[in-house]
């Protein structure tokens, strides 16, 4: 892995890479939301509905660091279902890394849904620790009971739609402050609209896909104002460019 920024440029070893991708912990007790995406050269984030077809070895290194160093992994229900996303099972170096950083052995998944998430999805039933289903008060009672019966914890935030600011606050109150968001674009768009994204981690791979592939973030309406970010680090490995952007606030 070659570091281009910050200077001095040079080769980066595993320990230095781990340090670079460690989540900062705010002094005010709030959380830190880092969004992770892999993107083609022309801005597509999936092939045939899944991101894994774009991923490279370099992307997978930082993708694993994202959840290895997190307290919780945040997902939209559509992404959880489309990617058939199971619970995490840290082993080997991943387990040792979490122990070094004083983290729980297994980070839970937190899946955001207004009520459509099936109770038998792998993100709920194929897990080592209970998944947190983040939903709103209007979610059907029978669906909430089904999630609980399947072993999930239900976190209610908002009335007619999920209130992500309240949800991230509740996660922080549970000690889940390092939040690794792994998509999809609708959830990222809502997090940006609520100005909750502290960091965007994007792997640009040397592939063009064209077509109708989704973009990194999607909202029904434009943001009230653009969100500013600054490059915190830029790495290169085998033509994959790995950039960490941190939110700039005046």
PDB file of C-alpha atoms in Angstrom:
ATOM      1  CA  UNK A   1       0.000   0.000   0.000  1.00  0.00           C
ATOM      2  CA  UNK A   2       1.493   3.353  -1.066  1.00  0.00           C
ATOM      3  CA  UNK A   3       0.599   6.545   0.795  1.00  0.00           C
ATOM      4  CA  UNK A   4       0.261   9.631  -1.385  1.00  0.00           C
ATOM      5  CA  UNK A   5      -1.276  11.876   1.307  1.00  0.00           C
ATOM      6  CA  UNK A   6      -0.585  12.964   3.980  1.00  0.00           C
ATOM      7  CA  UNK A   7       3.068  13.596   3.276  1.00  0.00           C
ATOM      8  CA  UNK A   8       5.632  12.191   3.405  1.00  0.00           C
ATOM      9  CA  UNK A   9       4.643   9.754   0.684  1.00  0.00           C
ATOM     10  CA  UNK A  10       5.864   6.198   1.027  1.00  0.00           C
ATOM     11  CA  UNK A  11       4.977   2.589   1.629  1.00  0.00           C
ATOM     12  CA  UNK A  12       2.495   1.817   4.382  1.00  0.00           C
ATOM     13  CA  UNK A  13       2.733  -1.311   6.503  1.00  0.00           C
ATOM     14  CA  UNK A  14      -0.225  -3.161   8.103  1.00  0.00           C
ATOM     15  CA  UNK A  15       0.185  -1.427  11.488  1.00  0.00           C
ATOM     16  CA  UNK A  16       0.287   2.022   9.891  1.00  0.00           C
ATOM     17  CA  UNK A  17      -2.757   1.221   7.754  1.00  0.00           C
ATOM     18  CA  UNK A  18      -4.659   0.091  10.850  1.00  0.00           C
ATOM     19  CA  UNK A  19      -3.754   3.291  12.669  1.00  0.00           C
ATOM     20  CA  UNK A  20      -4.891   5.390   9.702  1.00  0.00           C
ATOM     21  CA  UNK A  21      -8.334   3.732   9.663  1.00  0.00           C
ATOM     22  CA  UNK A  22      -8.922   3.859  13.421  1.00  0.00           C
ATOM     23  CA  UNK A  23     -12.104   5.763  14.305  1.00  0.00           C
ATOM     24  CA  UNK A  24     -11.731   8.968  16.315  1.00  0.00           C
ATOM     25  CA  UNK A  25     -13.921   9.086  19.417  1.00  0.00           C
ATOM     26  CA  UNK A  26     -15.485  12.543  19.981  1.00  0.00           C
ATOM     27  CA  UNK A  27     -15.034  14.043  23.443  1.00  0.00           C
ATOM     28  CA  UNK A  28     -18.720  14.983  23.687  1.00  0.00           C
ATOM     29  CA  UNK A  29     -19.923  11.394  23.892  1.00  0.00           C
ATOM     30  CA  UNK A  30     -21.437  11.372  20.399  1.00  0.00           C
ATOM     31  CA  UNK A  31     -20.671   8.847  17.686  1.00  0.00           C
ATOM     32  CA  UNK A  32     -18.536   8.937  14.548  1.00  0.00           C
ATOM     33  CA  UNK A  33     -20.240   7.815  11.331  1.00  0.00           C
ATOM     34  CA  UNK A  34     -17.939   6.552   8.578  1.00  0.00           C
ATOM     35  CA  UNK A  35     -19.532   5.568   5.261  1.00  0.00           C
ATOM     36  CA  UNK A  36     -17.785   2.893   3.190  1.00  0.00           C
ATOM     37  CA  UNK A  37     -18.217   2.419  -0.561  1.00  0.00           C
ATOM     38  CA  UNK A  38     -16.402   0.962  -3.525  1.00  0.00           C
ATOM     39  CA  UNK A  39     -16.910   2.884  -6.760  1.00  0.00           C
ATOM     40  CA  UNK A  40     -16.084   2.299 -10.408  1.00  0.00           C
ATOM     41  CA  UNK A  41     -14.209   4.959 -12.357  1.00  0.00           C
ATOM     42  CA  UNK A  42     -17.502   6.181 -13.788  1.00  0.00           C
ATOM     43  CA  UNK A  43     -19.314   6.355 -10.446  1.00  0.00           C
ATOM     44  CA  UNK A  44     -21.150   3.019 -10.334  1.00  0.00           C
ATOM     45  CA  UNK A  45     -21.326   1.210  -7.012  1.00  0.00           C
ATOM     46  CA  UNK A  46     -22.658  -2.170  -8.073  1.00  0.00           C
ATOM     47  CA  UNK A  47     -22.655  -4.838 -10.753  1.00  0.00           C
ATOM     48  CA  UNK A  48     -25.951  -6.689 -11.127  1.00  0.00           C
ATOM     49  CA  UNK A  49     -27.164  -5.233  -7.845  1.00  0.00           C
ATOM     50  CA  UNK A  50     -24.146  -6.123  -5.710  1.00  0.00           C
ATOM     51  CA  UNK A  51     -20.965  -4.288  -4.749  1.00  0.00           C
ATOM     52  CA  UNK A  52     -18.757  -7.354  -4.434  1.00  0.00           C
ATOM     53  CA  UNK A  53     -18.224  -7.553  -8.199  1.00  0.00           C
ATOM     54  CA  UNK A  54     -16.332  -4.250  -8.051  1.00  0.00           C
ATOM     55  CA  UNK A  55     -14.153  -4.974  -5.035  1.00  0.00           C
ATOM     56  CA  UNK A  56     -10.374  -5.425  -5.289  1.00  0.00           C
ATOM     57  CA  UNK A  57      -7.827  -6.786  -2.822  1.00  0.00           C
ATOM     58  CA  UNK A  58      -6.944  -3.228  -1.757  1.00  0.00           C
ATOM     59  CA  UNK A  59     -10.601  -2.336  -1.237  1.00  0.00           C
ATOM     60  CA  UNK A  60     -11.177  -5.476   0.806  1.00  0.00           C
ATOM     61  CA  UNK A  61      -8.294  -4.557   3.127  1.00  0.00           C
ATOM     62  CA  UNK A  62      -9.848  -1.245   4.121  1.00  0.00           C
ATOM     63  CA  UNK A  63     -13.394  -2.642   4.020  1.00  0.00           C
ATOM     64  CA  UNK A  64     -12.413  -5.191   6.674  1.00  0.00           C
ATOM     65  CA  UNK A  65     -10.706  -2.486   8.709  1.00  0.00           C
ATOM     66  CA  UNK A  66     -13.999  -0.570   8.636  1.00  0.00           C
ATOM     67  CA  UNK A  67     -15.898  -3.190  10.607  1.00  0.00           C
ATOM     68  CA  UNK A  68     -12.902  -4.639  12.482  1.00  0.00           C
ATOM     69  CA  UNK A  69     -12.436  -1.264  14.208  1.00  0.00           C
ATOM     70  CA  UNK A  70     -16.137  -0.373  14.597  1.00  0.00           C
ATOM     71  CA  UNK A  71     -18.549  -0.771  17.490  1.00  0.00           C
ATOM     72  CA  UNK A  72     -21.474  -1.412  15.142  1.00  0.00           C
ATOM     73  CA  UNK A  73     -22.116  -1.906  11.407  1.00  0.00           C
ATOM     74  CA  UNK A  74     -25.018   0.140  10.029  1.00  0.00           C
ATOM     75  CA  UNK A  75     -26.974  -1.095   6.995  1.00  0.00           C
ATOM     76  CA  UNK A  76     -30.145  -0.266   5.134  1.00  0.00           C
ATOM     77  CA  UNK A  77     -32.585  -3.169   4.964  1.00  0.00           C
ATOM     78  CA  UNK A  78     -32.420  -3.223   1.138  1.00  0.00           C
ATOM     79  CA  UNK A  79     -28.642  -3.642   1.226  1.00  0.00           C
ATOM     80  CA  UNK A  80     -28.845  -6.278   3.950  1.00  0.00           C
ATOM     81  CA  UNK A  81     -31.268  -8.331   1.844  1.00  0.00           C
ATOM     82  CA  UNK A  82     -29.644  -7.757  -1.569  1.00  0.00           C
ATOM     83  CA  UNK A  83     -26.166  -8.608  -0.289  1.00  0.00           C
ATOM     84  CA  UNK A  84     -27.504 -11.494   1.870  1.00  0.00           C
ATOM     85  CA  UNK A  85     -25.454  -9.921   4.634  1.00  0.00           C
ATOM     86  CA  UNK A  86     -24.799 -12.227   7.623  1.00  0.00           C
ATOM     87  CA  UNK A  87     -23.529 -11.217  11.028  1.00  0.00           C
ATOM     88  CA  UNK A  88     -19.796 -10.680  11.425  1.00  0.00           C
ATOM     89  CA  UNK A  89     -17.482 -13.399  12.756  1.00  0.00           C
ATOM     90  CA  UNK A  90     -14.115 -11.838  13.599  1.00  0.00           C
ATOM     91  CA  UNK A  91     -11.368 -14.458  13.563  1.00  0.00           C
ATOM     92  CA  UNK A  92      -7.599 -14.456  13.369  1.00  0.00           C
ATOM     93  CA  UNK A  93      -6.144 -11.000  12.823  1.00  0.00           C
ATOM     94  CA  UNK A  94      -9.620  -9.401  12.904  1.00  0.00           C
ATOM     95  CA  UNK A  95     -10.217 -10.786  16.396  1.00  0.00           C
ATOM     96  CA  UNK A  96      -6.738  -9.771  17.562  1.00  0.00           C
ATOM     97  CA  UNK A  97      -7.237  -6.286  16.132  1.00  0.00           C
ATOM     98  CA  UNK A  98     -10.481  -5.820  18.047  1.00  0.00           C
ATOM     99  CA  UNK A  99      -8.832  -7.014  21.245  1.00  0.00           C
ATOM    100  CA  UNK A 100      -5.928  -4.596  20.764  1.00  0.00           C
ATOM    101  CA  UNK A 101      -8.376  -1.697  20.489  1.00  0.00           C
ATOM    102  CA  UNK A 102     -10.470  -2.767  23.475  1.00  0.00           C
ATOM    103  CA  UNK A 103     -13.533  -3.517  21.346  1.00  0.00           C
ATOM    104  CA  UNK A 104     -16.217  -6.132  21.931  1.00  0.00           C
ATOM    105  CA  UNK A 105     -15.436  -9.482  20.343  1.00  0.00           C
ATOM    106  CA  UNK A 106     -18.208  -9.161  17.736  1.00  0.00           C
ATOM    107  CA  UNK A 107     -19.750  -5.917  16.444  1.00  0.00           C
ATOM    108  CA  UNK A 108     -23.529  -6.138  16.019  1.00  0.00           C
ATOM    109  CA  UNK A 109     -25.333  -5.224  12.829  1.00  0.00           C
ATOM    110  CA  UNK A 110     -27.806  -2.337  12.985  1.00  0.00           C
ATOM    111  CA  UNK A 111     -30.310  -2.566  10.141  1.00  0.00           C
ATOM    112  CA  UNK A 112     -32.504   0.423   9.267  1.00  0.00           C
ATOM    113  CA  UNK A 113     -36.039  -0.307   8.088  1.00  0.00           C
ATOM    114  CA  UNK A 114     -39.460   1.305   8.119  1.00  0.00           C
ATOM    115  CA  UNK A 115     -40.998  -2.149   8.377  1.00  0.00           C
ATOM    116  CA  UNK A 116     -40.169  -4.136   5.230  1.00  0.00           C
ATOM    117  CA  UNK A 117     -37.227  -6.143   6.593  1.00  0.00           C
ATOM    118  CA  UNK A 118     -38.022  -9.894   6.582  1.00  0.00           C
ATOM    119  CA  UNK A 119     -37.529 -11.525   9.975  1.00  0.00           C
ATOM    120  CA  UNK A 120     -35.750 -14.499   8.403  1.00  0.00           C
ATOM    121  CA  UNK A 121     -33.063 -12.483   6.607  1.00  0.00           C
ATOM    122  CA  UNK A 122     -29.458 -13.629   7.289  1.00  0.00           C
ATOM    123  CA  UNK A 123     -28.779 -10.239   8.910  1.00  0.00           C
ATOM    124  CA  UNK A 124     -31.093 -11.307  11.747  1.00  0.00           C
ATOM    125  CA  UNK A 125     -30.865 -15.087  11.924  1.00  0.00           C
ATOM    126  CA  UNK A 126     -27.266 -15.771  10.812  1.00  0.00           C
ATOM    127  CA  UNK A 127     -25.518 -13.802  13.561  1.00  0.00           C
ATOM    128  CA  UNK A 128     -23.391 -14.367  16.672  1.00  0.00           C
ATOM    129  CA  UNK A 129     -24.772 -11.390  18.604  1.00  0.00           C
ATOM    130  CA  UNK A 130     -28.299  -9.968  18.358  1.00  0.00           C
ATOM    131  CA  UNK A 131     -28.893  -7.603  15.464  1.00  0.00           C
ATOM    132  CA  UNK A 132     -30.342  -4.180  16.262  1.00  0.00           C
ATOM    133  CA  UNK A 133     -33.297  -3.414  14.009  1.00  0.00           C
ATOM    134  CA  UNK A 134     -33.666   0.372  13.805  1.00  0.00           C
ATOM    135  CA  UNK A 135     -37.223   1.265  12.912  1.00  0.00           C
ATOM    136  CA  UNK A 136     -39.948   3.834  13.520  1.00  0.00           C
ATOM    137  CA  UNK A 137     -43.041   3.791  15.750  1.00  0.00           C
ATOM    138  CA  UNK A 138     -45.339   3.248  12.744  1.00  0.00           C
ATOM    139  CA  UNK A 139     -43.688  -0.053  11.786  1.00  0.00           C
ATOM    140  CA  UNK A 140     -46.319  -2.839  11.963  1.00  0.00           C
ATOM    141  CA  UNK A 141     -46.606  -4.409  15.406  1.00  0.00           C
ATOM    142  CA  UNK A 142     -46.589  -7.925  13.958  1.00  0.00           C
ATOM    143  CA  UNK A 143     -43.339  -7.223  12.125  1.00  0.00           C
ATOM    144  CA  UNK A 144     -41.736  -5.844  15.303  1.00  0.00           C
ATOM    145  CA  UNK A 145     -42.829  -8.982  17.182  1.00  0.00           C
ATOM    146  CA  UNK A 146     -41.378 -11.160  14.397  1.00  0.00           C
ATOM    147  CA  UNK A 147     -37.996  -9.406  14.607  1.00  0.00           C
ATOM    148  CA  UNK A 148     -37.890  -9.902  18.361  1.00  0.00           C
ATOM    149  CA  UNK A 149     -38.959 -13.537  18.052  1.00  0.00           C
ATOM    150  CA  UNK A 150     -36.096 -14.072  15.591  1.00  0.00           C
ATOM    151  CA  UNK A 151     -33.666 -12.772  18.211  1.00  0.00           C
ATOM    152  CA  UNK A 152     -33.213  -9.137  17.198  1.00  0.00           C
ATOM    153  CA  UNK A 153     -33.334  -6.078  19.431  1.00  0.00           C
ATOM    154  CA  UNK A 154     -35.696  -3.369  18.214  1.00  0.00           C
ATOM    155  CA  UNK A 155     -34.657   0.273  18.513  1.00  0.00           C
ATOM    156  CA  UNK A 156     -37.462   2.734  17.765  1.00  0.00           C
ATOM    157  CA  UNK A 157     -36.396   6.164  16.491  1.00  0.00           C
ATOM    158  CA  UNK A 158     -38.964   8.471  14.938  1.00  0.00           C
ATOM    159  CA  UNK A 159     -42.679   8.224  14.275  1.00  0.00           C
ATOM    160  CA  UNK A 160     -43.633   7.850  10.602  1.00  0.00           C
ATOM    161  CA  UNK A 161     -40.052   7.429   9.355  1.00  0.00           C
ATOM    162  CA  UNK A 162     -36.750   6.512  10.969  1.00  0.00           C
ATOM    163  CA  UNK A 163     -35.109   9.486  12.682  1.00  0.00           C
ATOM    164  CA  UNK A 164     -31.428   8.805  12.035  1.00  0.00           C
ATOM    165  CA  UNK A 165     -30.197  11.532  14.378  1.00  0.00           C
ATOM    166  CA  UNK A 166     -32.142   9.931  17.231  1.00  0.00           C
ATOM    167  CA  UNK A 167     -31.000   6.469  16.140  1.00  0.00           C
ATOM    168  CA  UNK A 168     -27.292   7.352  16.160  1.00  0.00           C
ATOM    169  CA  UNK A 169     -27.773   9.093  19.515  1.00  0.00           C
ATOM    170  CA  UNK A 170     -29.347   5.941  20.962  1.00  0.00           C
ATOM    171  CA  UNK A 171     -26.526   3.817  19.555  1.00  0.00           C
ATOM    172  CA  UNK A 172     -23.962   6.124  21.185  1.00  0.00           C
ATOM    173  CA  UNK A 173     -25.815   5.826  24.502  1.00  0.00           C
ATOM    174  CA  UNK A 174     -25.354   2.057  24.236  1.00  0.00           C
ATOM    175  CA  UNK A 175     -21.610   2.573  23.789  1.00  0.00           C
ATOM    176  CA  UNK A 176     -21.823   1.954  20.029  1.00  0.00           C
ATOM    177  CA  UNK A 177     -20.057   5.145  18.980  1.00  0.00           C
ATOM    178  CA  UNK A 178     -17.805   3.968  16.143  1.00  0.00           C
ATOM    179  CA  UNK A 179     -20.376   3.479  13.397  1.00  0.00           C
ATOM    180  CA  UNK A 180     -19.380   1.778  10.147  1.00  0.00           C
ATOM    181  CA  UNK A 181     -22.081   2.433   7.525  1.00  0.00           C
ATOM    182  CA  UNK A 182     -21.926  -0.021   4.628  1.00  0.00           C
ATOM    183  CA  UNK A 183     -24.800   1.301   2.509  1.00  0.00           C
ATOM    184  CA  UNK A 184     -26.815   1.531   0.565  1.00  0.00           C
ATOM    185  CA  UNK A 185     -27.114   4.819  -1.299  1.00  0.00           C
ATOM    186  CA  UNK A 186     -30.559   5.644   0.102  1.00  0.00           C
ATOM    187  CA  UNK A 187     -29.333   5.380   3.692  1.00  0.00           C
ATOM    188  CA  UNK A 188     -26.194   7.359   2.843  1.00  0.00           C
ATOM    189  CA  UNK A 189     -28.344  10.066   1.273  1.00  0.00           C
ATOM    190  CA  UNK A 190     -30.490  10.303   4.399  1.00  0.00           C
ATOM    191  CA  UNK A 191     -27.426  10.450   6.632  1.00  0.00           C
ATOM    192  CA  UNK A 192     -26.005  13.257   4.487  1.00  0.00           C
ATOM    193  CA  UNK A 193     -29.330  15.096   4.528  1.00  0.00           C
ATOM    194  CA  UNK A 194     -29.322  14.914   8.342  1.00  0.00           C
ATOM    195  CA  UNK A 195     -25.651  16.028   8.345  1.00  0.00           C
ATOM    196  CA  UNK A 196     -24.617  12.910  10.259  1.00  0.00           C
ATOM    197  CA  UNK A 197     -21.740  11.720   8.055  1.00  0.00           C
ATOM    198  CA  UNK A 198     -18.363  12.445   9.635  1.00  0.00           C
ATOM    199  CA  UNK A 199     -16.231  10.522   7.159  1.00  0.00           C
ATOM    200  CA  UNK A 200     -16.581   9.003   3.691  1.00  0.00           C
ATOM    201  CA  UNK A 201     -14.241   6.174   2.750  1.00  0.00           C
ATOM    202  CA  UNK A 202     -14.299   5.529  -0.987  1.00  0.00           C
ATOM    203  CA  UNK A 203     -12.295   2.977  -2.961  1.00  0.00           C
ATOM    204  CA  UNK A 204     -12.065   3.935  -6.640  1.00  0.00           C
ATOM    205  CA  UNK A 205     -11.335   0.786  -8.655  1.00  0.00           C
ATOM    206  CA  UNK A 206      -9.888   0.737 -12.211  1.00  0.00           C
ATOM    207  CA  UNK A 207     -13.133  -0.421 -13.798  1.00  0.00           C
ATOM    208  CA  UNK A 208     -15.891   1.294 -15.802  1.00  0.00           C
ATOM    209  CA  UNK A 209     -19.395  -0.170 -15.745  1.00  0.00           C
ATOM    210  CA  UNK A 210     -21.669   2.424 -17.451  1.00  0.00           C
ATOM    211  CA  UNK A 211     -25.319   1.318 -17.532  1.00  0.00           C
ATOM    212  CA  UNK A 212     -27.709   2.336 -14.753  1.00  0.00           C
ATOM    213  CA  UNK A 213     -25.557   1.498 -11.742  1.00  0.00           C
ATOM    214  CA  UNK A 214     -26.460   3.395  -8.563  1.00  0.00           C
ATOM    215  CA  UNK A 215     -24.391   6.300  -7.234  1.00  0.00           C
ATOM    216  CA  UNK A 216     -22.932   6.639  -3.728  1.00  0.00           C
ATOM    217  CA  UNK A 217     -25.823   8.611  -2.259  1.00  0.00           C
ATOM    218  CA  UNK A 218     -29.434   9.116  -3.303  1.00  0.00           C
ATOM    219  CA  UNK A 219     -32.194  11.379  -2.012  1.00  0.00           C
ATOM    220  CA  UNK A 220     -35.588  12.306  -3.427  1.00  0.00           C
ATOM    221  CA  UNK A 221     -34.673  15.978  -3.261  1.00  0.00           C
ATOM    222  CA  UNK A 222     -31.327  17.827  -3.401  1.00  0.00           C
ATOM    223  CA  UNK A 223     -29.644  18.589  -0.089  1.00  0.00           C
ATOM    224  CA  UNK A 224     -30.459  22.001   1.373  1.00  0.00           C
ATOM    225  CA  UNK A 225     -26.760  22.797   0.859  1.00  0.00           C
ATOM    226  CA  UNK A 226     -23.745  20.778  -0.310  1.00  0.00           C
ATOM    227  CA  UNK A 227     -21.815  18.964   2.412  1.00  0.00           C
ATOM    228  CA  UNK A 228     -18.112  19.797   2.429  1.00  0.00           C
ATOM    229  CA  UNK A 229     -15.377  17.209   2.962  1.00  0.00           C
ATOM    230  CA  UNK A 230     -11.578  17.371   2.939  1.00  0.00           C
ATOM    231  CA  UNK A 231      -9.136  14.625   1.959  1.00  0.00           C
ATOM    232  CA  UNK A 232      -7.692  13.079   5.123  1.00  0.00           C
ATOM    233  CA  UNK A 233      -5.705  10.328   3.427  1.00  0.00           C
ATOM    234  CA  UNK A 234      -5.087   9.031  -0.084  1.00  0.00           C
ATOM    235  CA  UNK A 235      -3.549   5.621  -0.761  1.00  0.00           C
ATOM    236  CA  UNK A 236      -2.852   3.621  -3.921  1.00  0.00           C
ATOM    237  CA  UNK A 237      -2.422  -0.104  -4.474  1.00  0.00           C
ATOM    238  CA  UNK A 238      -2.577  -1.910  -7.824  1.00  0.00           C
ATOM    239  CA  UNK A 239      -4.426   1.020  -9.469  1.00  0.00           C
ATOM    240  CA  UNK A 240      -7.090   1.133  -6.733  1.00  0.00           C
ATOM    241  CA  UNK A 241      -7.277   4.597  -5.133  1.00  0.00           C
ATOM    242  CA  UNK A 242      -8.428   4.647  -1.511  1.00  0.00           C
ATOM    243  CA  UNK A 243      -9.569   8.005  -0.175  1.00  0.00           C
ATOM    244  CA  UNK A 244     -10.791   9.045   3.269  1.00  0.00           C
ATOM    245  CA  UNK A 245     -12.754  12.298   3.286  1.00  0.00           C
ATOM    246  CA  UNK A 246     -13.582  13.984   6.613  1.00  0.00           C
ATOM    247  CA  UNK A 247     -16.474  16.414   7.039  1.00  0.00           C
ATOM    248  CA  UNK A 248     -15.519  20.076   7.229  1.00  0.00           C
ATOM    249  CA  UNK A 249     -17.761  22.230   9.407  1.00  0.00           C
ATOM    250  CA  UNK A 250     -17.376  25.966   9.885  1.00  0.00           C
TER     251      UNK A 250
END
